[in-house]
CSV table of C-alpha atoms and ligand atoms in Angstrom, one decimal:
chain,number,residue,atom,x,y,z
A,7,UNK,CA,-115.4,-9.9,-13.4
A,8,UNK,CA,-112.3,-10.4,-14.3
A,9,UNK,CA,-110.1,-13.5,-16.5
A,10,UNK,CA,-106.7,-12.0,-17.1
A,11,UNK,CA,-105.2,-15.2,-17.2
A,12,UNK,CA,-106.9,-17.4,-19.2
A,13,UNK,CA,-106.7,-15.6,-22.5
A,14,UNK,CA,-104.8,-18.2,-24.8
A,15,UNK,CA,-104.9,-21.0,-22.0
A,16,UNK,CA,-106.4,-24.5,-22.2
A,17,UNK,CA,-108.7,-25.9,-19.9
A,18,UNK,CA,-110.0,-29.2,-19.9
A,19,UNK,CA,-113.1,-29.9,-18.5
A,20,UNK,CA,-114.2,-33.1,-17.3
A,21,UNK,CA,-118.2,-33.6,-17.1
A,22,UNK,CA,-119.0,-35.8,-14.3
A,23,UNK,CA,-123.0,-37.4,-14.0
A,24,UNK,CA,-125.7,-35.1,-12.1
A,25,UNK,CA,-128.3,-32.7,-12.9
A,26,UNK,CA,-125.5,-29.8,-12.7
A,27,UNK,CA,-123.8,-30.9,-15.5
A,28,UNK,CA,-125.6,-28.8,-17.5
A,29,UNK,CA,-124.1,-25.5,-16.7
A,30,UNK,CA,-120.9,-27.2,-17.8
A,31,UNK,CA,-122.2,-26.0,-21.3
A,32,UNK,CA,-122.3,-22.1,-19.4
A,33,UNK,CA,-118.9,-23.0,-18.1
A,34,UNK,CA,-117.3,-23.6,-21.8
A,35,UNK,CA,-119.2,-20.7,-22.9
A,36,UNK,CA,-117.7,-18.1,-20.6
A,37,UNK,CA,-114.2,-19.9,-20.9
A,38,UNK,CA,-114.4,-19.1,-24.2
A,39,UNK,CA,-115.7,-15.6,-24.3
A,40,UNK,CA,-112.9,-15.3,-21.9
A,41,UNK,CA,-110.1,-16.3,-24.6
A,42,UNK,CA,-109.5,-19.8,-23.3
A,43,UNK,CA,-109.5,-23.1,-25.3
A,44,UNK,CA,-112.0,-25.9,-24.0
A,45,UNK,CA,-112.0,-29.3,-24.9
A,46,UNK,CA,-114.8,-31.7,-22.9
A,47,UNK,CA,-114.5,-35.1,-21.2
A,48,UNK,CA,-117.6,-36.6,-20.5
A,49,UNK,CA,-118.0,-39.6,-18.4
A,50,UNK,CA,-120.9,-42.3,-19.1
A,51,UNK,CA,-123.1,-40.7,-16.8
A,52,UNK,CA,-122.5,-37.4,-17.7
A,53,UNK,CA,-123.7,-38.1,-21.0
A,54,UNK,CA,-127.7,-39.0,-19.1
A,55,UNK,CA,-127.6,-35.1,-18.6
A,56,UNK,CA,-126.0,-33.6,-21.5
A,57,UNK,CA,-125.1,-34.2,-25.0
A,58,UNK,CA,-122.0,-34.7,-26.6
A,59,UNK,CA,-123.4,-32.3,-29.4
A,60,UNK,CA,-123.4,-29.4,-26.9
A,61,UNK,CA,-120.8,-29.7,-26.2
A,62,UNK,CA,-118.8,-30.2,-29.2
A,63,UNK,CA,-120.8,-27.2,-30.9
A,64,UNK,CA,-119.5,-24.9,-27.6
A,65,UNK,CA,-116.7,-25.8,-27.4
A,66,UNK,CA,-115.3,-26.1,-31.1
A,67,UNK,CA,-113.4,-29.4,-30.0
A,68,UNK,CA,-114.6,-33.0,-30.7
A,69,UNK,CA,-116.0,-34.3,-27.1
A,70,UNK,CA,-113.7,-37.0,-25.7
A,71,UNK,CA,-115.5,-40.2,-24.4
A,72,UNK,CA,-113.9,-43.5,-24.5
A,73,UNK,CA,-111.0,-44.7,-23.1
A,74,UNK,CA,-110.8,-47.3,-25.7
A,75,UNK,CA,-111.2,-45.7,-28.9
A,76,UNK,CA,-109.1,-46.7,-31.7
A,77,UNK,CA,-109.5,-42.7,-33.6
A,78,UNK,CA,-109.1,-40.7,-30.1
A,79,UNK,CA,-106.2,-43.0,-28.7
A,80,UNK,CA,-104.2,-41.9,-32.3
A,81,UNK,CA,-105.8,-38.6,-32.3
A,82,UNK,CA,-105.8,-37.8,-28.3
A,83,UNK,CA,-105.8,-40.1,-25.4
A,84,UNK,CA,-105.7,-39.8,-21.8
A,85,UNK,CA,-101.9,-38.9,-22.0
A,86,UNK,CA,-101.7,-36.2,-25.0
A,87,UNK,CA,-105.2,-34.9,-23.1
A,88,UNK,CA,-103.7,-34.1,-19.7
A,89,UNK,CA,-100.5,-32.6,-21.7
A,90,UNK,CA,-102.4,-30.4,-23.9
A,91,UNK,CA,-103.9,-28.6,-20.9
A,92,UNK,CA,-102.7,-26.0,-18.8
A,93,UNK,CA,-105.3,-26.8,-16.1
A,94,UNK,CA,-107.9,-29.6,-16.0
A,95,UNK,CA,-111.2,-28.6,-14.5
A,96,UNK,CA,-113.8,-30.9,-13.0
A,97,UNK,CA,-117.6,-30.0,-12.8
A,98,UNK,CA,-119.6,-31.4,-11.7
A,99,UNK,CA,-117.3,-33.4,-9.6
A,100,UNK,CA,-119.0,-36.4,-8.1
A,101,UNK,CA,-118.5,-38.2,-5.2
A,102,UNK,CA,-117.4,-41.0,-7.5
A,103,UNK,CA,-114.8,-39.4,-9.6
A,104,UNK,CA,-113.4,-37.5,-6.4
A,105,UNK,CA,-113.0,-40.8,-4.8
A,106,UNK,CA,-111.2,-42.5,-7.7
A,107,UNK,CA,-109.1,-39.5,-7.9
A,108,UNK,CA,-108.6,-39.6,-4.6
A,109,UNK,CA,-107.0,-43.4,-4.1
A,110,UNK,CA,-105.8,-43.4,-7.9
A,111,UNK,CA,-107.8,-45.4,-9.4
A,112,UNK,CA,-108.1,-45.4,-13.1
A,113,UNK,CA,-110.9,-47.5,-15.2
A,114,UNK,CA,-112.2,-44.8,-17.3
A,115,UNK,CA,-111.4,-42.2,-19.8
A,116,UNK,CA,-111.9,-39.4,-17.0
A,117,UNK,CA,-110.2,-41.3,-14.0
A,118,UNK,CA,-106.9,-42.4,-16.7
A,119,UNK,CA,-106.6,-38.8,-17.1
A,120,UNK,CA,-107.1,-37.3,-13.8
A,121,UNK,CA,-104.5,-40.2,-12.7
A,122,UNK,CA,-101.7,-39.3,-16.2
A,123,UNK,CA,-102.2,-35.5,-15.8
A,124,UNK,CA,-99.2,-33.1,-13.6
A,125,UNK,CA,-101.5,-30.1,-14.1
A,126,UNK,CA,-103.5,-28.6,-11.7
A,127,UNK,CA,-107.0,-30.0,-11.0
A,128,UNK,CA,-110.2,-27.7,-9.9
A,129,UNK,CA,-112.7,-29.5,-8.5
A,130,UNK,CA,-116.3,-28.3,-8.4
A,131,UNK,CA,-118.5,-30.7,-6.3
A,132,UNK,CA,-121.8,-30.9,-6.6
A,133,UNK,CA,-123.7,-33.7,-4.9
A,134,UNK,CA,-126.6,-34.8,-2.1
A,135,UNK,CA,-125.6,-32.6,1.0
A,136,UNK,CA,-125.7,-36.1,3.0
A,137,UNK,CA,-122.9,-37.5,0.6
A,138,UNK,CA,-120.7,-34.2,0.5
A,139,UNK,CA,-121.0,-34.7,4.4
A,140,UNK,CA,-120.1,-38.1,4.4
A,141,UNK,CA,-117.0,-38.8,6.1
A,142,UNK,CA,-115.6,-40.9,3.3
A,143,UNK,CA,-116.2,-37.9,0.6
A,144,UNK,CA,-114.7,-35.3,3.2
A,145,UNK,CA,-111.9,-37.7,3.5
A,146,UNK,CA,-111.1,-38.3,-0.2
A,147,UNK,CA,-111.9,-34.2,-0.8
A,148,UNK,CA,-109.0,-34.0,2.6
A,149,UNK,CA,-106.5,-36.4,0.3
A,150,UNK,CA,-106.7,-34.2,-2.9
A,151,UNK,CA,-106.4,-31.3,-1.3
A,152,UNK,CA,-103.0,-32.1,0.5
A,153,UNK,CA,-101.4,-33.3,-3.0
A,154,UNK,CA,-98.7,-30.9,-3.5
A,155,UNK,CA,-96.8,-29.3,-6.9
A,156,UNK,CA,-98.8,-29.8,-10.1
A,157,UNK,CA,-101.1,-32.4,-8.5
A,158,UNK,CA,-102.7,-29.8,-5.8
A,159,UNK,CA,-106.2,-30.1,-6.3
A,160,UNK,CA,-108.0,-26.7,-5.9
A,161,UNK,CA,-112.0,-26.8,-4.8
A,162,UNK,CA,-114.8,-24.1,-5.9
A,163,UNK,CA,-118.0,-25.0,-3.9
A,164,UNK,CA,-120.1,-26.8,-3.5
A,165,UNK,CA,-123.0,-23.9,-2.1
A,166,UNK,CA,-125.1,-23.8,0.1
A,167,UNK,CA,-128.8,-24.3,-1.1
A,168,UNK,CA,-131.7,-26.0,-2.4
A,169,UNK,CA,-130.7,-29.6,-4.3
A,170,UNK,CA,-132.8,-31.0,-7.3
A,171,UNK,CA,-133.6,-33.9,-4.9
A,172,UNK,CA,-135.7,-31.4,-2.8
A,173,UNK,CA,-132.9,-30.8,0.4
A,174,UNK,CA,-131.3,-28.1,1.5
A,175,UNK,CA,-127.5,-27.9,2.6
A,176,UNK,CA,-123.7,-28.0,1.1
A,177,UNK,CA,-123.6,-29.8,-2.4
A,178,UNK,CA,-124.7,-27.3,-5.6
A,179,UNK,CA,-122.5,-27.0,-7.6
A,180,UNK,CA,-120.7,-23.8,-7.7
A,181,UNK,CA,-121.8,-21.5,-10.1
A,182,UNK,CA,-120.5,-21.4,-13.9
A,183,UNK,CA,-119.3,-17.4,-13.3
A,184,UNK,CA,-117.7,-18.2,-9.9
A,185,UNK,CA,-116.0,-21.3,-11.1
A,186,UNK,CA,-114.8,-19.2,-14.2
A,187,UNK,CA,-113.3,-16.7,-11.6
A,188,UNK,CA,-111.1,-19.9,-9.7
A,189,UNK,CA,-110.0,-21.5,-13.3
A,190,UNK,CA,-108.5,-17.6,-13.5
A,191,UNK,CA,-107.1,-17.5,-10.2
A,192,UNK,CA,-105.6,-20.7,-10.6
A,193,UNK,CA,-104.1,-20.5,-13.8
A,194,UNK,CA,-102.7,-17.0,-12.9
A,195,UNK,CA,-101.5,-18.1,-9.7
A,196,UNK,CA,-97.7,-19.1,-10.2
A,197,UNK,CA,-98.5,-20.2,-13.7
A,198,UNK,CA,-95.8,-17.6,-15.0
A,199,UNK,CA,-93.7,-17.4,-12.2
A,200,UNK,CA,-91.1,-16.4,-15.1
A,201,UNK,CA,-92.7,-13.2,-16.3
A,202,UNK,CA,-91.1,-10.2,-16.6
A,203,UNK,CA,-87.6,-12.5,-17.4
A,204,UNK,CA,-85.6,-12.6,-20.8
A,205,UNK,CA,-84.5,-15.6,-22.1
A,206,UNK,CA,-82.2,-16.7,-24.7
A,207,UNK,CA,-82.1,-20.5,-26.1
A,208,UNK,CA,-80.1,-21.8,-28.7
A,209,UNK,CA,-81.0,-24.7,-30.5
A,210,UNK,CA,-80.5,-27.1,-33.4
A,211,UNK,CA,-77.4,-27.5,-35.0
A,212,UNK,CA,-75.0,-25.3,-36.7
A,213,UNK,CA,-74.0,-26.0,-40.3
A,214,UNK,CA,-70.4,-24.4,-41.4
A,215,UNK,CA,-69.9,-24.0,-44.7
A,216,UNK,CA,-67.2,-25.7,-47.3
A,217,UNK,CA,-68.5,-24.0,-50.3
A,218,UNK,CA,-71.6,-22.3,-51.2
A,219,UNK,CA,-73.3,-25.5,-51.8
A,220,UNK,CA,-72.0,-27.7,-49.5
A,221,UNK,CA,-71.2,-27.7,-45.6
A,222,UNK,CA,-70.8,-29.7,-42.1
A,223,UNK,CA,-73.1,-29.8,-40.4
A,224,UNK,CA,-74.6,-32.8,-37.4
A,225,UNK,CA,-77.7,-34.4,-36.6
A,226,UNK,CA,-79.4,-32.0,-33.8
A,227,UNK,CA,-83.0,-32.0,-34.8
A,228,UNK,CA,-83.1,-28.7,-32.1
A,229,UNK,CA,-86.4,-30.5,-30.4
A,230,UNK,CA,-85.0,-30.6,-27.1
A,231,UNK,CA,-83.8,-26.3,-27.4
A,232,UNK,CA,-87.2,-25.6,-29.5
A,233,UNK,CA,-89.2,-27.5,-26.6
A,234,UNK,CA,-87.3,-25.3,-23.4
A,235,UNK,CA,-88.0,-22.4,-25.4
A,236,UNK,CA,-91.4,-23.3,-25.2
A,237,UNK,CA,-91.6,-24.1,-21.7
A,238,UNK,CA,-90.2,-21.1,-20.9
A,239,UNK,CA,-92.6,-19.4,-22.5
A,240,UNK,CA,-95.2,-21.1,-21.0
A,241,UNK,CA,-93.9,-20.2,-17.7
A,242,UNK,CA,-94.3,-16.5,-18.8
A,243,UNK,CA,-90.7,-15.6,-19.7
A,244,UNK,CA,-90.3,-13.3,-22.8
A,245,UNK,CA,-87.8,-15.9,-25.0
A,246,UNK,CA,-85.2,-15.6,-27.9
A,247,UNK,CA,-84.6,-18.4,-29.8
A,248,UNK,CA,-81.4,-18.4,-31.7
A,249,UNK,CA,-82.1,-21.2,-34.0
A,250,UNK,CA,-79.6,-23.1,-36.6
A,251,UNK,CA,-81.5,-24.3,-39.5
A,252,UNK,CA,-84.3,-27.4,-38.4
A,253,UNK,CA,-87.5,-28.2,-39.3
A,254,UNK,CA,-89.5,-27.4,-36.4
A,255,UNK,CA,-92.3,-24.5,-36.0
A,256,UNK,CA,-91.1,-21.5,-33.8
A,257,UNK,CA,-92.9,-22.5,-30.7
A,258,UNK,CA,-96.1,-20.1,-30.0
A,259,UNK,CA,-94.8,-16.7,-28.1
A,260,UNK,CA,-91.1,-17.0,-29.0
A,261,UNK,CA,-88.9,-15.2,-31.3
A,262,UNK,CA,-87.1,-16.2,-33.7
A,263,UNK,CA,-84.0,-15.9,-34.9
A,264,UNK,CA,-82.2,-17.6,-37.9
A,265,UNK,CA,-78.6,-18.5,-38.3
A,266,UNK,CA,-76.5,-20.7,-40.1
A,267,UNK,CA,-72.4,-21.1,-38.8
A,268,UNK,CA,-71.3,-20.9,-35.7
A,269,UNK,CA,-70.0,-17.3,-35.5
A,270,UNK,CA,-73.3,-16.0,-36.6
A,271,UNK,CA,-74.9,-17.9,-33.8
A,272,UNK,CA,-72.5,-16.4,-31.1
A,273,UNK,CA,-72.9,-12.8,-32.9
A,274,UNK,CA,-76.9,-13.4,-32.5
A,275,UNK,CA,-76.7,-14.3,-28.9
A,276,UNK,CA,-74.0,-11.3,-28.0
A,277,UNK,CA,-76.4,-8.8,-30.2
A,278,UNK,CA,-79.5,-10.6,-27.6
A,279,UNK,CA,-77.2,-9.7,-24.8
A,280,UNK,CA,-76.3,-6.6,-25.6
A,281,UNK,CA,-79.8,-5.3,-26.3
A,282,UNK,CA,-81.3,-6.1,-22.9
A,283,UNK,CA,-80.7,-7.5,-19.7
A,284,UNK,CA,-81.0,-11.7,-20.2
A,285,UNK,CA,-82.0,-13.4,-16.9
A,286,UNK,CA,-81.9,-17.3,-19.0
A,287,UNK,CA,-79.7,-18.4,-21.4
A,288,UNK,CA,-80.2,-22.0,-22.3
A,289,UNK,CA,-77.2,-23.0,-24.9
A,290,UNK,CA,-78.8,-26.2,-25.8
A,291,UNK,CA,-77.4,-25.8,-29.5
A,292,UNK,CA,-75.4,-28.5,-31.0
A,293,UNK,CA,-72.4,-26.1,-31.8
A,294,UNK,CA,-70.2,-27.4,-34.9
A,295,UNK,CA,-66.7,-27.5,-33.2
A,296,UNK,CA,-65.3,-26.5,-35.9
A,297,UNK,CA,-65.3,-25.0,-39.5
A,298,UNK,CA,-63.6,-24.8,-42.8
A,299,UNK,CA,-60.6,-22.5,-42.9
A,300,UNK,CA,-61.3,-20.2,-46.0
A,301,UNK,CA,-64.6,-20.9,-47.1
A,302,UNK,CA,-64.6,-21.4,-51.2
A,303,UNK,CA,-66.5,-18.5,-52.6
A,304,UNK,CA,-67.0,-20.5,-55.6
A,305,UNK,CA,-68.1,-24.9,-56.4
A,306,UNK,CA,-65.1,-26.5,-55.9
A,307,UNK,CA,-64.9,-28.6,-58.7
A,308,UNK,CA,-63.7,-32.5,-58.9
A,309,UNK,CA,-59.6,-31.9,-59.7
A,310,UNK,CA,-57.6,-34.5,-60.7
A,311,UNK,CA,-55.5,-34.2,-58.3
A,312,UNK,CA,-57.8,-35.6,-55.7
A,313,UNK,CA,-60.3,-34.7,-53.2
A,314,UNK,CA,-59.6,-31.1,-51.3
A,315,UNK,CA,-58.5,-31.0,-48.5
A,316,UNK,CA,-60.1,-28.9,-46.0
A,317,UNK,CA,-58.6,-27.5,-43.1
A,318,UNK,CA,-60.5,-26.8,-40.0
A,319,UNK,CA,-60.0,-24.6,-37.6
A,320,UNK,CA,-61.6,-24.0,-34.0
A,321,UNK,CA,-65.1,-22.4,-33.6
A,322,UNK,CA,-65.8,-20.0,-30.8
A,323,UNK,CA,-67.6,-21.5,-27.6
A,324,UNK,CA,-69.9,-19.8,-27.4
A,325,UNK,CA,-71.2,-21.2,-24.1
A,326,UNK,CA,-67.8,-20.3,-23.0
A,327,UNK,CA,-68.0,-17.2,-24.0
A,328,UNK,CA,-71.3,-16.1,-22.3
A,329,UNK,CA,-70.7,-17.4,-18.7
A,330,UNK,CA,-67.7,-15.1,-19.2
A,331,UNK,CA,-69.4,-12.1,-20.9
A,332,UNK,CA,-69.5,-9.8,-17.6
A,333,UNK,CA,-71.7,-6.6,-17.3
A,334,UNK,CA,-74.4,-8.4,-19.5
A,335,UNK,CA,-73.9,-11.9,-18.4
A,336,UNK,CA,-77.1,-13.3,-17.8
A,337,UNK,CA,-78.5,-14.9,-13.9
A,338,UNK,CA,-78.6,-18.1,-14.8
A,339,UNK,CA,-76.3,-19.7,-17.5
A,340,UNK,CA,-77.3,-23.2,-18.5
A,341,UNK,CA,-75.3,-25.2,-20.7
A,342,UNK,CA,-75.7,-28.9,-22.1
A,343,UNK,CA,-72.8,-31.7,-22.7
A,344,UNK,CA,-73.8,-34.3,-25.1
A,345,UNK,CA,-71.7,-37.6,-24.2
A,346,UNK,CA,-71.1,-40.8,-24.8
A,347,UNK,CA,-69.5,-42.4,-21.9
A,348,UNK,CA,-68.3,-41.1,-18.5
A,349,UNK,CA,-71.4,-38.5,-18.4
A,350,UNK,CA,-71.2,-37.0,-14.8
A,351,UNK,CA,-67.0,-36.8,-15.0
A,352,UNK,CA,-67.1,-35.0,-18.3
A,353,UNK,CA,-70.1,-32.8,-17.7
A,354,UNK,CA,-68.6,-31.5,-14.5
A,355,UNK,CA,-65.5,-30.8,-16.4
A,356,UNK,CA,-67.3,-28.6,-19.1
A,357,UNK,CA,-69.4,-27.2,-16.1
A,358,UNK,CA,-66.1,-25.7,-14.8
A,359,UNK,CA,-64.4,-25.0,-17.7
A,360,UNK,CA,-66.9,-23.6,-19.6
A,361,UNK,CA,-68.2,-21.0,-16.2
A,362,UNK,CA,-72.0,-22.0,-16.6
A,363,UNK,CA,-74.1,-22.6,-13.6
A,364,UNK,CA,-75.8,-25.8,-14.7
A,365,UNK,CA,-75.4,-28.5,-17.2
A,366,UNK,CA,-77.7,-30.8,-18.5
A,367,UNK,CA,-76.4,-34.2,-19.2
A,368,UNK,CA,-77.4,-35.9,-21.9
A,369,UNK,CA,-76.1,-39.6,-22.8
A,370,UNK,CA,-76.5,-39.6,-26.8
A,371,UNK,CA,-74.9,-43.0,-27.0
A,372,UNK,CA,-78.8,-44.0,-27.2
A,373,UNK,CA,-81.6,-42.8,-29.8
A,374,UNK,CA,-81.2,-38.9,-28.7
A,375,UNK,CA,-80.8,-36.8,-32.1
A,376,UNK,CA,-84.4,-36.5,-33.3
A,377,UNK,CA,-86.1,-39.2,-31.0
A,378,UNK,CA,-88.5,-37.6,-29.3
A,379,UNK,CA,-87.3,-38.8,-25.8
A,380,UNK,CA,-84.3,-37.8,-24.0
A,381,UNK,CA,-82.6,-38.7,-20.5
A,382,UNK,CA,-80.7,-36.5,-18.7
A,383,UNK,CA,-79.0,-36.0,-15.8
A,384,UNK,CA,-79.1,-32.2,-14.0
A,385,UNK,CA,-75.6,-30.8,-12.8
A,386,UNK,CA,-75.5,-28.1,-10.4
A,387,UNK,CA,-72.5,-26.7,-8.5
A,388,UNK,CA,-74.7,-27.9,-5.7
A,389,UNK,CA,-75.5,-31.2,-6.5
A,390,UNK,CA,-77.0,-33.7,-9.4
A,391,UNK,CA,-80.7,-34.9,-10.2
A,392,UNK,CA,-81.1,-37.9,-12.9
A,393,UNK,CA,-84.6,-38.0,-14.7
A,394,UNK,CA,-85.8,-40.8,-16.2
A,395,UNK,CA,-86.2,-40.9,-20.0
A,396,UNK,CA,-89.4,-39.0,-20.6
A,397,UNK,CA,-90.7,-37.0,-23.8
A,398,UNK,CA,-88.5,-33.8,-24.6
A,399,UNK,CA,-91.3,-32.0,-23.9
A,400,UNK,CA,-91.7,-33.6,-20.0
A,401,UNK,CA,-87.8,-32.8,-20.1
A,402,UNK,CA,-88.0,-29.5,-21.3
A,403,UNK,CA,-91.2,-28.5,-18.9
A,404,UNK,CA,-89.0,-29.6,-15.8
A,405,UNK,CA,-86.7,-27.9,-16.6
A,406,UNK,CA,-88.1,-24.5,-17.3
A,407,UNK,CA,-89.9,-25.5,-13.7
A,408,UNK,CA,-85.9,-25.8,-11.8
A,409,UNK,CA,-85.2,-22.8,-13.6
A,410,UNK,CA,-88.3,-20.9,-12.1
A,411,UNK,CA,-87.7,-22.2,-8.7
A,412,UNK,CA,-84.1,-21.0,-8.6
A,413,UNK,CA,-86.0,-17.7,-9.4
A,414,UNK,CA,-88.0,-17.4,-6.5
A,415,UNK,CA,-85.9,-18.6,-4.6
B,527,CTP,N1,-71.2,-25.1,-27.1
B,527,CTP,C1,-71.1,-23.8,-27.5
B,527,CTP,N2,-70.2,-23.5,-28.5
B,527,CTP,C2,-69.4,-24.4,-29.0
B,527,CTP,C3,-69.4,-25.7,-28.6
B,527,CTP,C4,-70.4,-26.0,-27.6
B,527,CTP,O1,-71.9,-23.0,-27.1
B,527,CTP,N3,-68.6,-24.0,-29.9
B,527,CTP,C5,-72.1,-25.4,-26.0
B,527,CTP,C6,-73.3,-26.3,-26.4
B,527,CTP,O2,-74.4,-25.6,-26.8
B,527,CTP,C7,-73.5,-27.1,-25.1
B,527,CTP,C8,-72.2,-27.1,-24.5
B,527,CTP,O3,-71.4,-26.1,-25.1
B,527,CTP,O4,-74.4,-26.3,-24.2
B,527,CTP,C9,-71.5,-28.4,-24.6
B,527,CTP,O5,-71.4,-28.9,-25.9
B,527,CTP,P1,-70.7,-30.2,-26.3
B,527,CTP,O6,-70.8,-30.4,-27.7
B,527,CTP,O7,-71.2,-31.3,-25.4
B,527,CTP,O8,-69.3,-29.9,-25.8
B,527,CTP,P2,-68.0,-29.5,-26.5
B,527,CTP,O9,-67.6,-28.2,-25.9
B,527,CTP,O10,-68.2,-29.5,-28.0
B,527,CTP,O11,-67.0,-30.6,-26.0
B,527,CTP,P3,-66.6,-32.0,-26.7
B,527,CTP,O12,-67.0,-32.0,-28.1
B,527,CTP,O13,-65.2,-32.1,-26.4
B,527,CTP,O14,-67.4,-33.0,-25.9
């Protein structure tokens, strides 16, 4: 048996009402013995068949219950659940949850989330052979199936067999081992359509010296760069993250590397270059456009005759520069323009004139630098997309997506 893929991954599983919820506790077992994370959802009636204390001790995660409760709506609702998860797994899958899934309805904790997540949804039936044969359950099963993208919903089961009601026919639930095996295929399946790819993000802002205490620097909080190197991760790619100096984590499976000014960002990303081939680079760094001319070594000190004044003189672009960096320029070159009016007319113009292949416009007239939300507009040579103002991390995700798609493609 084999779980190549799930190793680091996070499932969650959804525990619908019937007698085969209980190998949902097997299921969590094996994911975890696989090196997956599991965190449970159990609907009211799966909760006649097994505890939330099984759970919870299996699975090493609090189990998730209400829609309405005031300490997992701060902690984790229906919306962080269905982000946190790299696939969402449903077993036993009743006729009821299939068919609220199905026409998208949403009155529960388990149906909210089924309804907010874009991941991937296995479903493992398990029901009365006379209702899996029903032509209203084979029609609903019909709808999920033909969802497309992140909302395909994959099926394991149900077997053929003997039922706890005493029939025989279609309706048990798969079994824990064999839905193990389908969370693995499906996770591995074009989960990292980016493996085997370098990538190189910059992020955050640069700060450019005056003195040795004191500097200019801007208000990037780097979420938006630190977030796209994590999607890209996600989506397999090995990723180099040449970061000016923010507050953030270094996102899980990325490396890191420090700099200050501008020219030791640019040096950074030509030593990235130079070092391997990069298929990515992502310059979503908030580049000072320029710095001090003759950097004091020492404090300047208050003079009376006045303030200094500084004299500034033209940083490198370094966007610029690597759309033009030849042998080693990377596939795909995506740069950002941060505007303030006239979005599409100026980010076409620094799509041309800086050689990149796509720029992501982002209007920062509007609650941008270190909001958590962003909107932005997708240039192309080919065309434009606009996306509505989601999280950085929704931005970031769709992103890494385009950039994988342009991949295969
Ligand atoms: N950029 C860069 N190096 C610079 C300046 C900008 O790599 N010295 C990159 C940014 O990382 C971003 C893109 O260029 O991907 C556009 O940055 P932006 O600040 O919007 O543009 P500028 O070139 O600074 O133009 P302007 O300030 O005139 O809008």
């Amino acid at each position: 048996m084999t779980t190549a893929h799930l190793s680091g991954r996070r499932v969650l599983l959804i525990i619908g009402g019937g007698i085969a919820a209980y190998k949902a506790l097997e299921l969590v077992r094996l994911i975890r013995k696989a090196g997956g994370e599991v965190m449970t959802l159990l609907t009211k009636s799966g909760a006649e068949f097994v505890t939330p204390m099984s759970l919870a001790a299996l699975s090493g995660h609090p189990v998730r219950q209400d829609l309405f409760m005031p300490e997992d709506e701060t902690a984790m609702g229906h919306i962080e659940l269905s982000r946190w998860a790299d696939l969402v797994v449903v077993a036993p899958a009743t006729a009821g949850l299939i068919a609220k899934a199905a026409n998208g309805m949403a009155d529960d904790l388990a149906s909210t989330t089924l309804l907010a997540t874009d991941k991937k949804t296995l479903w493992a039936p398990a029901m009365n052979v006379r209702m899996w044969e029903h032509p209203a359950v084979q029609a609903n099963v019909a709808t999920l199936k033909s969802f497309t993208g992140f909302h395909q919903g994959a099926f394991v089961g149900p077997d053929e067999g003997e039922m706890a009601c005493g029939e025989y026919g279609f309706g048990r639930m798969a079994e824990p081992a064999v839905i193990l095996q389908a969370i693995d295929r499906l996770i591995g399946a074009g989960s990292r359509p980016l493996a085997g790819r370098r990538a190189v993000v910059t992020a955050g802002p640069t700060f450019e010296p005056i003195d040795p205490v004191r500097g200019l620097t801007n208000r990037s909080s780097g979420k938006q760069g630190y977030a796209i190197a994590a999607a890209l991760a996600d989506l397999g790619a090995e990723v180099v993250l040449v970061s000016g100096p923010v507050f953030l984590n270094t996102p899980q499976g990325v490396r890191r590397v420090e700099v200050e000014a501008a020219t030791e960002m640019k040096a950074a990303v030509e030593t990235e270059l130079n070092a391997a081939p990069v298929d990515i680079a992502v310059m979503s760094a908030a580049v000072a456009d320029w710095r001090v001319d003759g950097v004091a070594t020492g404090k300047i000190k208050k003079a009376p005759g006045g303030p200094p004044a500084l004299h500034l003189i033209e940083n490198p672009d370094i966007l610029a520069s690597v759309s033009k960096s030849g042998s080693v320029r990377p596939k795909l070159v995506v740069g950002f323009a941060a505007e303030t009016s006239d979005l599409e007319d100026n980010a076409r113009a620094k799509l041309s004139r800086k050689g990149c292949d796509w720029i992501v416009g982002n209007d920062v007239s509007d609650d941008v630098f270190g909001s958590d939300g962003n909107a932005v507009t997708l240039f192309t040579r080919q065309g434009s997309e606009t996306w509505e103002r989601q999280s950085k991390t929704d931005v970031a995700r769709k992103l890494a997506q385009r950039i994988a798609d342009h991949f295969k493609a």
